[in-house]
mmCIF file of C-alpha atoms (C1' of nucleotides) in Angstrom:
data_model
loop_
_atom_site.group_PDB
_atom_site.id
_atom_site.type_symbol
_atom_site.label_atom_id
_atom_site.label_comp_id
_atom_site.label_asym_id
_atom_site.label_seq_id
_atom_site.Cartn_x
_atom_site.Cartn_y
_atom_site.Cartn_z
ATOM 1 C CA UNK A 85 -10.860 1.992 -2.579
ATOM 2 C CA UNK A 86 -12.808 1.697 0.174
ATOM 3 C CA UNK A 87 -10.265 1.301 2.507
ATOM 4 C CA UNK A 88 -10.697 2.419 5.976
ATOM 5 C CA UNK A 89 -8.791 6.007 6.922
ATOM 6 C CA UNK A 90 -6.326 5.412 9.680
ATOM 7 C CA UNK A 91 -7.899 7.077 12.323
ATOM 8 C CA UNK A 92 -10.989 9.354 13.092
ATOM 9 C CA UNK A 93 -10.320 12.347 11.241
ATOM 10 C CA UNK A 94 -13.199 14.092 13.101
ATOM 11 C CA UNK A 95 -11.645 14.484 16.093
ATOM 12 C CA UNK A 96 -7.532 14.734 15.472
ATOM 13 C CA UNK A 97 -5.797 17.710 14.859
ATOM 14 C CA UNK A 98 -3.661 18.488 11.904
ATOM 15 C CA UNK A 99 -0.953 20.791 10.984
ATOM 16 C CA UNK A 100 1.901 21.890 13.300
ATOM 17 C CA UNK A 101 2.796 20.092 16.876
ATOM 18 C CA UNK A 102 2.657 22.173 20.030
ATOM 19 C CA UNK A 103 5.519 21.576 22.798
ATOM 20 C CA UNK A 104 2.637 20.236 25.107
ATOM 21 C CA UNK A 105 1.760 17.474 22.380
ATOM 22 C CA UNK A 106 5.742 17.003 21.852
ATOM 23 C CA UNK A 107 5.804 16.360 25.654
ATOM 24 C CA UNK A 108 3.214 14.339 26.005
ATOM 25 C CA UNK A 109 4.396 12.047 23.095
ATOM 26 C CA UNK A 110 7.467 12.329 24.046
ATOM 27 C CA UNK A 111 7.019 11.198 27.456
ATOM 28 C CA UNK A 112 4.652 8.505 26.770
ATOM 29 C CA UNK A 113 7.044 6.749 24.294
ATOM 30 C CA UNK A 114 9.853 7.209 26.634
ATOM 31 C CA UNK A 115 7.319 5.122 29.586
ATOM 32 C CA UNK A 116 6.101 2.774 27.159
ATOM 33 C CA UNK A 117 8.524 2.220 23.928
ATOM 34 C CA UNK A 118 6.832 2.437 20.878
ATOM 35 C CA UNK A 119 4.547 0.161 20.438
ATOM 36 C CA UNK A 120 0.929 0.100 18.392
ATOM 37 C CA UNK A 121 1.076 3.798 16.835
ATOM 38 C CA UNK A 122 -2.467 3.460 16.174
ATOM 39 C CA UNK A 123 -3.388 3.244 19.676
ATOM 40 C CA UNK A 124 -0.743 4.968 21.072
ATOM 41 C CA UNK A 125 -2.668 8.646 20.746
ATOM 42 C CA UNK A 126 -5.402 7.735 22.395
ATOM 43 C CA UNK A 127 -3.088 6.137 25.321
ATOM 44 C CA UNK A 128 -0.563 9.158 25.263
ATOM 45 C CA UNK A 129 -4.164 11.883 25.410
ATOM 46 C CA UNK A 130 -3.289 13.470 21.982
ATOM 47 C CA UNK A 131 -5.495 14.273 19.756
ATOM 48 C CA UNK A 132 -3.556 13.064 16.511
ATOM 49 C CA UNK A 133 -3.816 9.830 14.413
ATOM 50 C CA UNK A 134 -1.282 7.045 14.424
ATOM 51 C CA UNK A 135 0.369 8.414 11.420
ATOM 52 C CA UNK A 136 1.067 11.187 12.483
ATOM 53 C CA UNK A 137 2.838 10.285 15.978
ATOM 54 C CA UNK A 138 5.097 8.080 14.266
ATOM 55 C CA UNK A 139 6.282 10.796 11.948
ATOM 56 C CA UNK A 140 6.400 13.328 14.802
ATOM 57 C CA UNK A 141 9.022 10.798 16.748
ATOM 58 C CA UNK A 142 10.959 9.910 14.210
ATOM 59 C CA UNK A 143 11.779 13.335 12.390
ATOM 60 C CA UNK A 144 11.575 15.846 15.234
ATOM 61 C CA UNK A 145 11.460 13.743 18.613
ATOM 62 C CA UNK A 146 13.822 10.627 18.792
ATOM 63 C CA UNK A 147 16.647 11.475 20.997
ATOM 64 C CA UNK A 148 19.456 10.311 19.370
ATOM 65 C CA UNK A 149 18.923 13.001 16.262
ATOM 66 C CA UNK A 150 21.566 14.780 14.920
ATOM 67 C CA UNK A 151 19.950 18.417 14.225
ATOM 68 C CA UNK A 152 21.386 20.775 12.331
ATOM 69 C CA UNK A 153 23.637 21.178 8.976
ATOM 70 C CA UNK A 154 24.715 18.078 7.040
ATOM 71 C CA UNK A 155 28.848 17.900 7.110
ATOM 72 C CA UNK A 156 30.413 17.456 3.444
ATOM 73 C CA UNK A 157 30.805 14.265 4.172
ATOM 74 C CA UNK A 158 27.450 13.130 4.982
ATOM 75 C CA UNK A 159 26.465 15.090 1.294
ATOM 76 C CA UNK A 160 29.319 12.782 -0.372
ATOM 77 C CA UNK A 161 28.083 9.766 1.033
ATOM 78 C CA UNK A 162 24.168 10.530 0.171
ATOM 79 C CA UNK A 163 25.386 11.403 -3.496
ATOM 80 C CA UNK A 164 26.737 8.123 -3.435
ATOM 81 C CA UNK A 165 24.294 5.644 -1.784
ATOM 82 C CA UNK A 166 21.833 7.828 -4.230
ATOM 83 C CA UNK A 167 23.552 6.775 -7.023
ATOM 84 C CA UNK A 168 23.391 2.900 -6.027
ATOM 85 C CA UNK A 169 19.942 3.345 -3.952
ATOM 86 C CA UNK A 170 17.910 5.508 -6.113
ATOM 87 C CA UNK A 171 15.291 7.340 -4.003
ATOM 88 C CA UNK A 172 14.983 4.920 -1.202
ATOM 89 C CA UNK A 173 15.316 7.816 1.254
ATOM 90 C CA UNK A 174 14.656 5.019 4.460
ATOM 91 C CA UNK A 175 17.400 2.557 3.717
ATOM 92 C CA UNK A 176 20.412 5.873 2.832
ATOM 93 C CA UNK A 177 18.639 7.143 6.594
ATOM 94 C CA UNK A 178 19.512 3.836 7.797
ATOM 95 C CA UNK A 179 23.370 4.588 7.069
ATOM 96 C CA UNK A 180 23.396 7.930 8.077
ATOM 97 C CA UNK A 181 23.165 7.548 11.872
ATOM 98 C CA UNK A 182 21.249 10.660 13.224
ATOM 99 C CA UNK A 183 19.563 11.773 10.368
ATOM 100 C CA UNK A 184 15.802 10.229 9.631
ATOM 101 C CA UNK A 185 14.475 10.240 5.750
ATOM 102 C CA UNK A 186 12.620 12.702 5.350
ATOM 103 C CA UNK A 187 15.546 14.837 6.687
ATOM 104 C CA UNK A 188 16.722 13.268 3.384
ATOM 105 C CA UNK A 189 14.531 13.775 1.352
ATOM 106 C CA UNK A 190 14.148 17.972 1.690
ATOM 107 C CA UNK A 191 17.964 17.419 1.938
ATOM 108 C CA UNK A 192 18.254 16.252 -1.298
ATOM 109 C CA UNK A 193 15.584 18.295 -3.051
ATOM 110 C CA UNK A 194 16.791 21.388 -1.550
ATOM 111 C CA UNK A 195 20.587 20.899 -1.695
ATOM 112 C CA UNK A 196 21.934 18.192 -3.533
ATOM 113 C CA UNK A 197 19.894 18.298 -7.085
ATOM 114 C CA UNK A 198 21.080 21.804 -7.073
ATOM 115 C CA UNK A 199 24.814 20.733 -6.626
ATOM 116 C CA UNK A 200 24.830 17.967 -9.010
ATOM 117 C CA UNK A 201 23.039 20.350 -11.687
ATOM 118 C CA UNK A 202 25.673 22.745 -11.012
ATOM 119 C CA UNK A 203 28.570 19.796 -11.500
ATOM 120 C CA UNK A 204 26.833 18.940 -14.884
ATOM 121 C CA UNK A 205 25.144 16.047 -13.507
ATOM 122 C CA UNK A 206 21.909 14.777 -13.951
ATOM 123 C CA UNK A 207 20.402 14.364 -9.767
ATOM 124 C CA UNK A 208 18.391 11.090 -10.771
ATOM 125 C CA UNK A 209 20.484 9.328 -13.704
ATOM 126 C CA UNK A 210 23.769 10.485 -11.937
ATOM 127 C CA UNK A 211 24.741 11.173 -15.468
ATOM 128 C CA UNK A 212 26.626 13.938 -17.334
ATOM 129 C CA UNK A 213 23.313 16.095 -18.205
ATOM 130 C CA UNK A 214 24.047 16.166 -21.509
ATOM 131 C CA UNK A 215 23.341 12.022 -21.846
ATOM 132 C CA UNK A 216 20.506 11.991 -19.374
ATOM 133 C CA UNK A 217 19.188 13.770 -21.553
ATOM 134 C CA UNK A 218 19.261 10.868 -24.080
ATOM 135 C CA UNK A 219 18.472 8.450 -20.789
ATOM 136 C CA UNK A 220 14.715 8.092 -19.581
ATOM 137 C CA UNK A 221 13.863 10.073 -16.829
ATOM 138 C CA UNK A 222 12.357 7.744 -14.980
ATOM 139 C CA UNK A 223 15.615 5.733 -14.460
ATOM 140 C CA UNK A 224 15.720 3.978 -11.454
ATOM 141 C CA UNK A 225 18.330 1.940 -9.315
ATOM 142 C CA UNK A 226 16.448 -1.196 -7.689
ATOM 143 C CA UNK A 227 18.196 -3.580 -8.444
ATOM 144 C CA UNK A 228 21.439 -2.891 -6.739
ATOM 145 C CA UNK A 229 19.282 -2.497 -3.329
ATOM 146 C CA UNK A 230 17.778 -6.102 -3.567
ATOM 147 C CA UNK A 231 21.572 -7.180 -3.477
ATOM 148 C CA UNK A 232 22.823 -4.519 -1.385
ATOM 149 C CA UNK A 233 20.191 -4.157 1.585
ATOM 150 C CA UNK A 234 19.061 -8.082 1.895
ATOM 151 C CA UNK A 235 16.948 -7.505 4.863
ATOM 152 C CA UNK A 236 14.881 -4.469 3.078
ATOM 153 C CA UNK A 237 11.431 -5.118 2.413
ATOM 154 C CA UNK A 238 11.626 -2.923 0.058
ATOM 155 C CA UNK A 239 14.247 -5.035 -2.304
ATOM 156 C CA UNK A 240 11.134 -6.441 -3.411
ATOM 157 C CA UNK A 241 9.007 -4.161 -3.725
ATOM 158 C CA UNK A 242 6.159 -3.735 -6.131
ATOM 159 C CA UNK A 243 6.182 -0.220 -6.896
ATOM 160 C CA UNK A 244 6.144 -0.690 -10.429
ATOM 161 C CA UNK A 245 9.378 1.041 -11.478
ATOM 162 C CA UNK A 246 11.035 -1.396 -14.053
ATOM 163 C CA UNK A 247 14.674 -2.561 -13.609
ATOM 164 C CA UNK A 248 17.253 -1.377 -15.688
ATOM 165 C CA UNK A 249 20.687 -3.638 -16.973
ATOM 166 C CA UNK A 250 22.419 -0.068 -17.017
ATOM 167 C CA UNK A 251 22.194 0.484 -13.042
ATOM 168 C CA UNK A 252 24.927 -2.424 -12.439
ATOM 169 C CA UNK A 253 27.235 -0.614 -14.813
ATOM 170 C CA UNK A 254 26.291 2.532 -12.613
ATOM 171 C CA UNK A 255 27.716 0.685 -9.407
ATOM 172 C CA UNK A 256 30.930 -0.570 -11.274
ATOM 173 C CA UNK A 257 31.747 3.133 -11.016
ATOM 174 C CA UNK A 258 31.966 2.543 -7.287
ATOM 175 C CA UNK A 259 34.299 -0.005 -6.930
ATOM 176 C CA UNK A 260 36.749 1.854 -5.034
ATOM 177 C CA UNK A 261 34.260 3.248 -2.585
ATOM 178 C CA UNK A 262 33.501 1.033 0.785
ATOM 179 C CA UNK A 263 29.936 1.723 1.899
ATOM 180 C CA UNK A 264 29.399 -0.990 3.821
ATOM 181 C CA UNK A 265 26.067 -1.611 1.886
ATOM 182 C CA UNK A 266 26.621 -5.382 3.047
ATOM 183 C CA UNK A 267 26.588 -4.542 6.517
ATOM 184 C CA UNK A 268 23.610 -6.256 8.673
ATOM 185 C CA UNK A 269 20.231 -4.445 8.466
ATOM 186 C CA UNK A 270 19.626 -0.941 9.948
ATOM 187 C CA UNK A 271 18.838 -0.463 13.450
ATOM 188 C "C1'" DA B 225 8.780 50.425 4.961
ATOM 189 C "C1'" DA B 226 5.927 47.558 2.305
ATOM 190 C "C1'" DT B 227 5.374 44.003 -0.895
ATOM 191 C "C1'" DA B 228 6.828 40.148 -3.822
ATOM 192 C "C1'" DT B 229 9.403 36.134 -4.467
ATOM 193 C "C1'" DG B 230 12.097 32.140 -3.265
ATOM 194 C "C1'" DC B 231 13.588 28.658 -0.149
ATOM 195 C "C1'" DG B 232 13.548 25.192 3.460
ATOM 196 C "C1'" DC B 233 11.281 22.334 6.462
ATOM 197 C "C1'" DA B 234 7.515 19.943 8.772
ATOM 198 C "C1'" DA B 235 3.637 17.498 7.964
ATOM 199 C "C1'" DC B 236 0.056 15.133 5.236
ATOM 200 C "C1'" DC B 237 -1.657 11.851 1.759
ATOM 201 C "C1'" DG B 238 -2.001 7.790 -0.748
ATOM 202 C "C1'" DC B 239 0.056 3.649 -1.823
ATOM 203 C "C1'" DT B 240 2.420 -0.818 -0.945
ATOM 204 C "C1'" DC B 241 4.062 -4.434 1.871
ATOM 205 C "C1'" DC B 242 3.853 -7.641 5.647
ATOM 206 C "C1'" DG B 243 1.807 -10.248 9.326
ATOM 207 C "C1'" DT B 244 -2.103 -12.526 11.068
ATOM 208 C "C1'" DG B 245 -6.509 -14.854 11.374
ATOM 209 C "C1'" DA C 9 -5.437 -18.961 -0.511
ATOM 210 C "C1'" DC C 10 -7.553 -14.975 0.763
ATOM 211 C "C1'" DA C 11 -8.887 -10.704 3.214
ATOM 212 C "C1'" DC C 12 -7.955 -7.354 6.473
ATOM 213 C "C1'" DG C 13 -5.432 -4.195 9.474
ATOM 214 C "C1'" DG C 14 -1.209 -1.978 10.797
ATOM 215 C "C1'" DA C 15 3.162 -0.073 9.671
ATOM 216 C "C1'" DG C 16 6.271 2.112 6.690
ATOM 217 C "C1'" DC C 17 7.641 4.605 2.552
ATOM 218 C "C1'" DG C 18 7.973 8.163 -1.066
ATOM 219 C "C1'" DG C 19 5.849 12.091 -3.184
ATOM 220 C "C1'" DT C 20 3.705 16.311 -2.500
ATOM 221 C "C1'" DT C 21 1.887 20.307 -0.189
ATOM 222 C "C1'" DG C 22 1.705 24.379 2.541
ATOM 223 C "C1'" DC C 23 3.422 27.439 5.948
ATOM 224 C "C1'" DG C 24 6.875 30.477 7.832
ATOM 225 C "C1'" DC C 25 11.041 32.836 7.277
ATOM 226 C "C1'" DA C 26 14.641 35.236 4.598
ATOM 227 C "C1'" DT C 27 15.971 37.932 0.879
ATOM 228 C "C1'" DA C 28 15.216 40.924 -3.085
ATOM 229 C "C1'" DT C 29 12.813 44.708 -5.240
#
DNA sequence: AATATGCGCAACCGCTCCGTG
DNA sequence: ACACGGAGCGGTTGCGCATAT
């Protein structure tokens, strides 16, 4: 597309962060606040593109993390914002205090498919597995987020997927539950 | 004890959106 | 109105570890 690559690939390194580049990116976000992550190797002395900073800081670095096991709870509540969300891993993050989204993600890939599978339910329709099967796999659930997360740029977003009259009877199931979904934007 | 297989997580890639000139 | 650059997102990959054979 002829679109310029996000940094000099030449000269940053890839794979797996070492505790000195943790430090150092660490310590220079803590000085500076985040900032321009495209310039912000070069200022911090790591060899790394943008990209890849930003990633490292958010998943592994930011201090107020929570590491470690999800509770029950949190699994309920993922199910559940899931089910209204779809696979908008960022904005369920965003009401999961501690946990980033591509914590999520794996989460969900690794854990949660398998436990809705194993309830009988389909992981992306939400669905007894025996209709999903009827139900296109593609299903998705934007709609509800353009209503539910109103400062979300990604309630308009052009990805393509087509919306679906089915997802609002999908949230009518939820009408008991109180997820705040109307709550001001994410931090 | 050695090897094969499966699983989980960290990281990368490509795309889209938004802001700015 | 348009083009460009930066930031963010979701999907996918690959490595390392744990468990099974």
């Amino acid at each position: 597309m002829g679109r310029s690559p996000c940094c000099e690939k030449a000269h940053t390194n890839k794979g797996a962060w070492t505790k000195e580049e943790d430090q150092r990116l660490a310590a220079y976000i803590n000085d500076h606040g985040e900032g321009c992550w495209r310039s912000l190797p070069k200022a911090a002395g790591l060899q790394r593109c943008g990209k890849s900073c930003r990633l490292r800081w958010i998943n592994y670095l930011r201090p107020d993390l929570k590491r470690g096991n999800f509770t029950g709870e949190e699994d309920e509540l993922i199910i559940k914002l899931h089910q209204i969300l779809g696979n908008k891993w960022s904005l369920i993050a965003a009401r999961l205090p501690g946990r980033t989204d591509n914590e999520i993600k794996n989460y969900w890939n690794t854990h949660i498919k398998r436990k809705l599978i194993a309830r009988g339910l389909d992981p992306q329709t939400h669905r007894p597995l025996t209709a999903a099967a009827v139900a296109p796999s593609c299903h998705r659930h934007h709609d509800q987020q353009a209503v539910l997360s109103g400062s979300s740029r990604d309630s308009s977003s052009g990805a393509g997927h087509s919306s679906n009259d089915d997802d609002s009877k999908s949230v009518s199931h939820l009408g008991s539950i109180d997820l705040n979904l109307s709550l001001s934007p994410p931090s």
